[in-house]
Coordinates of C-alpha atoms in Angstrom, one line a residue:
X102 CA 24.9 -181.8 66.4
X103 CA 25.8 -178.5 68.1
X104 CA 28.8 -178.3 70.3
X105 CA 28.0 -178.4 74.0
X106 CA 28.3 -175.2 75.8
X107 CA 30.7 -174.8 78.7
X108 CA 28.7 -174.5 82.0
X109 CA 31.3 -172.0 83.3
X110 CA 30.4 -169.7 80.4
X111 CA 26.7 -169.9 81.4
X112 CA 27.6 -169.0 85.0
X113 CA 29.8 -166.2 83.9
X114 CA 27.1 -164.7 81.6
X115 CA 24.4 -165.0 84.3
X116 CA 26.5 -163.2 86.8
X117 CA 27.3 -160.4 84.3
X118 CA 23.6 -160.1 83.4
X119 CA 22.4 -159.9 87.0
X120 CA 25.0 -157.3 87.8
X121 CA 23.9 -155.1 84.9
X122 CA 20.2 -155.6 85.5
X123 CA 20.0 -155.2 89.3
X124 CA 22.5 -152.3 89.4
X125 CA 23.9 -153.6 92.7
X126 CA 26.0 -151.2 94.8
X127 CA 28.6 -154.0 95.0
X128 CA 28.7 -154.6 91.2
X129 CA 32.3 -153.7 91.0
X130 CA 33.1 -156.3 93.7
X131 CA 31.1 -158.9 91.7
X132 CA 33.1 -158.0 88.6
X133 CA 36.3 -158.4 90.5
X134 CA 35.2 -161.8 91.9
X135 CA 34.2 -163.2 88.5
X136 CA 37.5 -161.9 86.9
X137 CA 39.6 -163.5 89.6
X138 CA 37.6 -166.8 89.3
X139 CA 38.1 -167.2 85.5
X140 CA 41.4 -165.6 84.7
X141 CA 43.5 -168.0 86.6
X142 CA 46.7 -167.4 88.7
X143 CA 49.7 -165.9 87.0
X144 CA 53.1 -167.7 87.0
X145 CA 56.2 -166.2 88.5
X146 CA 57.1 -162.8 87.0
X147 CA 60.2 -162.5 85.0
X148 CA 62.8 -159.9 86.0
X149 CA 62.5 -156.6 84.0
X150 CA 66.0 -157.0 82.7
X151 CA 65.2 -160.4 81.2
X152 CA 62.1 -159.2 79.4
X153 CA 64.0 -156.1 78.2
X154 CA 66.7 -158.4 76.8
X155 CA 64.1 -160.3 74.8
X156 CA 62.7 -157.1 73.4
X157 CA 66.2 -155.9 72.5
X158 CA 66.9 -159.1 70.6
X159 CA 64.0 -158.5 68.2
X160 CA 65.2 -157.8 64.7
X161 CA 64.7 -154.2 63.6
X162 CA 62.0 -152.1 65.4
X163 CA 64.5 -149.7 66.8
X164 CA 62.1 -146.8 67.2
X165 CA 59.5 -149.1 68.7
X166 CA 62.0 -150.4 71.3
X167 CA 63.0 -146.8 72.2
X168 CA 59.3 -145.8 72.8
X169 CA 58.6 -148.9 74.9
X170 CA 61.7 -148.3 77.0
X171 CA 60.5 -144.7 77.5
X172 CA 57.1 -145.9 78.7
X173 CA 58.6 -148.3 81.2
X174 CA 61.1 -145.7 82.4
X175 CA 58.4 -143.2 83.0
X176 CA 56.5 -145.6 85.2
X177 CA 59.7 -146.3 87.2
X178 CA 60.4 -142.6 87.7
X179 CA 56.8 -141.9 88.7
X180 CA 57.1 -144.8 91.3
X181 CA 60.2 -143.1 92.7
X182 CA 58.5 -139.8 92.9
X183 CA 55.7 -141.4 94.9
X184 CA 58.2 -143.0 97.2
X185 CA 59.6 -139.6 97.9
X186 CA 56.2 -138.2 98.7
X187 CA 55.9 -136.2 95.5
X188 CA 52.8 -136.1 93.3
X189 CA 52.4 -138.5 90.4
X190 CA 51.6 -137.4 86.9
X191 CA 48.4 -139.3 85.8
X192 CA 49.1 -140.6 82.3
X193 CA 47.1 -143.1 80.2
X194 CA 48.9 -146.4 79.5
X195 CA 46.4 -147.3 76.8
X196 CA 48.1 -147.5 73.4
X197 CA 47.5 -147.5 69.6
X198 CA 49.8 -149.8 67.6
X199 CA 50.0 -148.7 63.9
X200 CA 51.4 -151.0 61.3
X201 CA 51.0 -153.6 58.6
X202 CA 50.5 -157.3 59.4
X203 CA 53.7 -159.1 60.5
X204 CA 55.5 -156.1 61.9
X205 CA 55.8 -157.5 65.5
X206 CA 52.8 -155.7 67.1
X207 CA 51.5 -158.8 69.0
X208 CA 55.0 -159.8 70.2
X209 CA 55.7 -156.3 71.5
X210 CA 52.3 -156.2 73.3
X211 CA 53.1 -159.5 75.1
X212 CA 56.5 -158.2 76.2
X213 CA 55.1 -154.8 77.3
X214 CA 52.5 -156.6 79.4
X215 CA 55.3 -158.5 81.2
X216 CA 57.2 -155.2 81.7
X217 CA 54.2 -153.6 83.2
X218 CA 53.9 -156.5 85.7
X219 CA 57.6 -156.2 86.5
X220 CA 57.4 -152.5 87.4
X221 CA 54.2 -153.1 89.4
X222 CA 51.6 -151.5 87.1
X223 CA 49.8 -154.8 86.5
X224 CA 49.3 -157.6 88.9
X225 CA 49.3 -160.5 86.4
X226 CA 50.8 -159.0 83.2
X227 CA 49.1 -161.5 80.8
X228 CA 48.0 -160.8 77.3
X229 CA 44.5 -161.4 76.0
X230 CA 44.3 -161.1 72.3
X231 CA 40.9 -160.7 70.4
X232 CA 39.5 -159.2 67.3
X233 CA 36.0 -158.1 66.3
X234 CA 34.6 -161.6 66.4
X235 CA 35.6 -161.9 70.1
X236 CA 33.7 -158.8 71.1
X237 CA 30.7 -158.4 68.8
X238 CA 27.6 -160.5 69.2
X239 CA 25.0 -161.5 66.6
X240 CA 21.9 -160.2 68.4
X241 CA 20.7 -157.5 70.7
X242 CA 22.4 -157.7 74.1
X243 CA 25.0 -160.3 73.1
X244 CA 27.8 -157.8 72.4
X245 CA 27.8 -156.3 75.9
X246 CA 28.0 -159.9 77.3
X247 CA 30.9 -160.9 75.0
X248 CA 32.8 -157.7 75.5
X249 CA 32.4 -157.9 79.3
X250 CA 33.6 -161.5 79.3
X251 CA 36.8 -160.6 77.4
X252 CA 37.5 -157.7 79.7
X253 CA 37.2 -159.8 82.8
X254 CA 39.7 -162.3 81.3
X255 CA 42.1 -159.4 80.7
X256 CA 41.8 -157.7 84.2
X257 CA 45.3 -157.1 85.7
X258 CA 46.8 -157.6 82.3
X259 CA 46.7 -156.2 78.7
X260 CA 43.8 -156.5 76.3
X261 CA 45.1 -156.5 72.7
X262 CA 42.4 -155.8 70.1
X263 CA 43.8 -156.6 66.6
X264 CA 42.2 -155.0 63.6
X265 CA 40.3 -152.7 66.0
X266 CA 39.0 -150.6 63.1
X267 CA 36.6 -153.4 62.2
X268 CA 34.5 -152.3 65.2
X269 CA 33.6 -149.1 63.3
X270 CA 33.1 -150.1 59.7
X271 CA 33.8 -147.3 57.2
X272 CA 30.9 -148.3 55.0
X273 CA 28.5 -146.9 57.6
X274 CA 26.5 -150.1 57.9
X275 CA 24.6 -150.5 61.2
X276 CA 25.8 -153.3 63.4
X277 CA 26.8 -154.0 67.0
X278 CA 30.5 -152.8 66.7
X279 CA 29.8 -149.4 68.2
X280 CA 28.2 -151.0 71.2
X281 CA 31.4 -153.0 71.9
X282 CA 33.3 -149.7 71.8
X283 CA 30.9 -148.1 74.3
X284 CA 31.2 -151.0 76.7
X285 CA 35.0 -151.0 76.3
X286 CA 35.3 -147.3 77.1
X287 CA 33.2 -147.6 80.2
X288 CA 35.1 -150.6 81.5
X289 CA 38.4 -148.8 80.8
X290 CA 37.3 -146.2 83.2
X291 CA 35.8 -148.6 85.7
X292 CA 39.0 -150.7 85.8
X293 CA 41.5 -147.9 85.0
X294 CA 44.0 -149.3 87.6
X295 CA 43.6 -152.9 86.5
X296 CA 43.5 -152.9 82.7
X297 CA 45.7 -151.7 79.8
X298 CA 44.1 -151.7 76.3
X299 CA 46.1 -151.8 73.1
X300 CA 44.2 -151.4 69.8
X301 CA 46.1 -152.2 66.6
X302 CA 45.7 -152.1 62.9
X303 CA 46.6 -150.5 59.6
X304 CA 47.5 -146.8 60.1
X305 CA 44.9 -145.4 57.7
X306 CA 42.0 -147.4 59.0
X307 CA 43.0 -146.9 62.7
X308 CA 42.7 -143.1 62.2
X309 CA 39.1 -143.6 61.1
X310 CA 38.5 -145.9 64.1
X311 CA 39.8 -143.2 66.6
X312 CA 37.4 -140.6 65.0
X313 CA 34.4 -142.9 65.2
X314 CA 33.7 -142.2 68.9
X315 CA 34.5 -139.0 70.8
X316 CA 35.9 -140.9 73.7
X317 CA 38.5 -142.9 71.8
X318 CA 41.0 -140.2 71.1
X319 CA 41.2 -139.1 74.7
X320 CA 41.6 -142.7 76.0
X321 CA 44.3 -143.6 73.5
X322 CA 46.6 -140.6 73.6
X323 CA 49.8 -142.6 72.7
X324 CA 50.6 -144.1 69.3
X325 CA 53.5 -146.4 68.4
X326 CA 54.2 -146.9 64.7
X327 CA 55.6 -150.2 63.6
X328 CA 57.6 -149.7 60.3
X329 CA 57.8 -152.4 57.6
X330 CA 61.0 -154.5 57.8
X331 CA 63.9 -153.8 55.5
X332 CA 65.3 -156.4 53.2
X333 CA 68.3 -156.7 55.5
X334 CA 66.0 -157.3 58.5
X335 CA 63.9 -159.9 56.7
X336 CA 67.1 -161.7 55.6
X337 CA 68.3 -161.7 59.2
X338 CA 65.0 -163.2 60.4
X339 CA 65.3 -166.0 57.8
X340 CA 68.8 -166.7 58.9
X341 CA 67.6 -166.9 62.5
X342 CA 65.1 -169.5 61.5
X343 CA 67.9 -171.4 59.7
X344 CA 70.2 -171.4 62.8
X345 CA 67.4 -172.2 65.2
X346 CA 66.4 -175.3 63.3
X347 CA 69.9 -176.3 62.1
X348 CA 69.6 -175.7 58.4
X349 CA 72.0 -174.1 55.9
X350 CA 71.8 -172.5 52.4
X351 CA 73.8 -173.9 49.6
X352 CA 76.3 -171.6 47.9
X353 CA 74.4 -169.2 45.6
X354 CA 71.1 -169.5 47.4
X355 CA 71.8 -166.4 49.6
X356 CA 71.7 -164.1 46.5
X357 CA 68.4 -165.7 45.4
X358 CA 66.9 -165.2 48.9
X359 CA 67.8 -161.5 48.7
X360 CA 66.2 -161.2 45.3
X361 CA 63.0 -162.8 46.6
X362 CA 62.8 -160.5 49.6
X363 CA 63.6 -157.4 47.4
X364 CA 60.7 -158.4 45.2
X365 CA 58.1 -158.1 47.9
X366 CA 55.6 -155.3 47.5
X367 CA 55.7 -153.0 50.5
X368 CA 52.4 -151.8 51.9
X369 CA 49.3 -153.1 53.6
X370 CA 49.5 -156.5 51.9
X371 CA 53.1 -157.2 52.6
X372 CA 53.7 -160.2 54.9
X373 CA 56.8 -158.7 56.5
X374 CA 58.4 -160.9 59.2
X375 CA 55.5 -163.4 58.8
X376 CA 56.5 -163.8 55.2
X377 CA 60.1 -164.6 56.1
X378 CA 58.9 -167.3 58.5
X379 CA 56.4 -168.8 56.1
X380 CA 59.0 -168.8 53.3
X381 CA 61.3 -170.8 55.5
X382 CA 58.6 -173.4 56.3
X383 CA 57.7 -173.6 52.6
X384 CA 61.4 -174.2 51.7
X385 CA 61.4 -177.1 54.1
X386 CA 58.4 -178.6 52.2
X387 CA 60.2 -178.1 48.9
X388 CA 63.4 -179.7 50.2
X389 CA 61.5 -182.8 51.5
X390 CA 59.7 -183.2 48.2
X391 CA 62.9 -182.8 46.2
X392 CA 64.7 -185.5 48.3
X393 CA 61.7 -187.8 48.1
X394 CA 61.6 -187.6 44.3
X395 CA 65.3 -188.1 43.8
X396 CA 65.6 -191.6 42.3
X397 CA 69.3 -191.7 43.1
X398 CA 68.7 -191.4 46.8
X399 CA 67.0 -193.4 49.5
X400 CA 65.3 -191.3 52.3
X401 CA 66.5 -193.8 54.9
X402 CA 70.2 -193.3 53.9
X403 CA 70.3 -189.5 53.5
X404 CA 73.5 -188.0 55.0
X405 CA 73.6 -185.1 57.4
X406 CA 74.5 -182.6 54.8
X407 CA 71.5 -183.6 52.6
X408 CA 68.9 -183.1 55.3
X409 CA 70.5 -179.8 56.4
X410 CA 70.9 -178.0 53.1
X411 CA 68.3 -175.9 51.3
X412 CA 69.0 -175.3 47.7
X413 CA 68.3 -172.3 45.5
X414 CA 65.5 -174.1 43.8
X415 CA 64.0 -174.9 47.3
X416 CA 63.8 -171.2 48.1
X417 CA 62.5 -170.2 44.6
X418 CA 59.7 -172.8 44.7
X419 CA 58.8 -171.8 48.2
X420 CA 58.4 -168.2 47.1
X421 CA 56.3 -169.2 44.1
X422 CA 54.1 -171.3 46.4
X423 CA 53.4 -168.0 48.3
X424 CA 52.7 -166.1 45.1
X425 CA 56.0 -164.2 45.0
X426 CA 58.8 -164.1 42.3
X427 CA 62.4 -163.0 42.7
X428 CA 63.2 -159.5 41.7
X429 CA 64.9 -159.2 38.3
X430 CA 68.6 -159.8 38.4
X431 CA 70.4 -156.5 38.3
X432 CA 72.0 -155.8 34.9
X433 CA 75.7 -155.2 34.8
X434 CA 76.8 -151.6 34.2
X435 CA 77.6 -151.1 30.4
X436 CA 81.2 -150.8 29.5
X437 CA 82.1 -147.1 29.0
X438 CA 83.0 -146.3 25.4
X439 CA 86.6 -145.7 24.2
X440 CA 85.9 -142.0 23.7
X441 CA 84.4 -141.7 27.3
X442 CA 87.4 -143.4 28.8
X443 CA 89.6 -141.0 26.8
X444 CA 87.7 -137.9 28.0
X445 CA 87.9 -139.2 31.6

């Protein structure tokens, strides 16, 4: 039996269709009314300093933090210029986030939306996250309706489109992705004071996406690159998870954790911070299984130390469950020969 459709969705689609078909002079006001009706009221805004502190607390991403801070500072300076009766420099706030999965793009987009609200650029400062499936329909006319629906939800906030390159397939097949891009470009202009759009994805594929439509490059003039996390950063993230959930590593497990993180293959398939978090969760599963299979222990009488400690085997088995193996143990430097010592 098919799932029942939400009547509010039908109402929203009908209003959108009537607006497009009748070309009403007040169509912009109809869009505003529908967006306000379905996007809800925002909660109280957090102070800019509080949001900035959360951004600063993120592990790594130093260049990203610097660029975000520059964007927000520019808005603040332009606001002061306006207060002094000076002209404002019209700059696009739409952004391209380039980076592999798990590099913090969605987290930074959420914080940036709150910052934009704190400085007065956006009224609500919420984040609406979608991918191709949320924008592209399966039949003629459906894509425009779906894309319009998402944009109305994002009004006065940030629309974050992950894997945006999927809207313009490289294989050249004909589908409705380009239609979603056209609708998006038009609405970005229609709502230029109420909407910030961030498109994100792999660097190589995003370049092809930006070249797929002449209007994209001009709309998205700013790019922020999210680098892969270093081994030190991944180790820090893992330790943050340990501290947050009150776990510890047994002696010797720290070296094994580093070998596992060093063995990750960098590139588009690297899990990055997401891998560190998933590794921690898998280690908890391995710990629970180990304790439950220990014939010398009863789960009901486990002491505090037992339920807090993750062993080297827990971490290794967790990595193997994720398809990873520790990097080879570094070989000790060979002893210099007697003649070499004599020459030195």
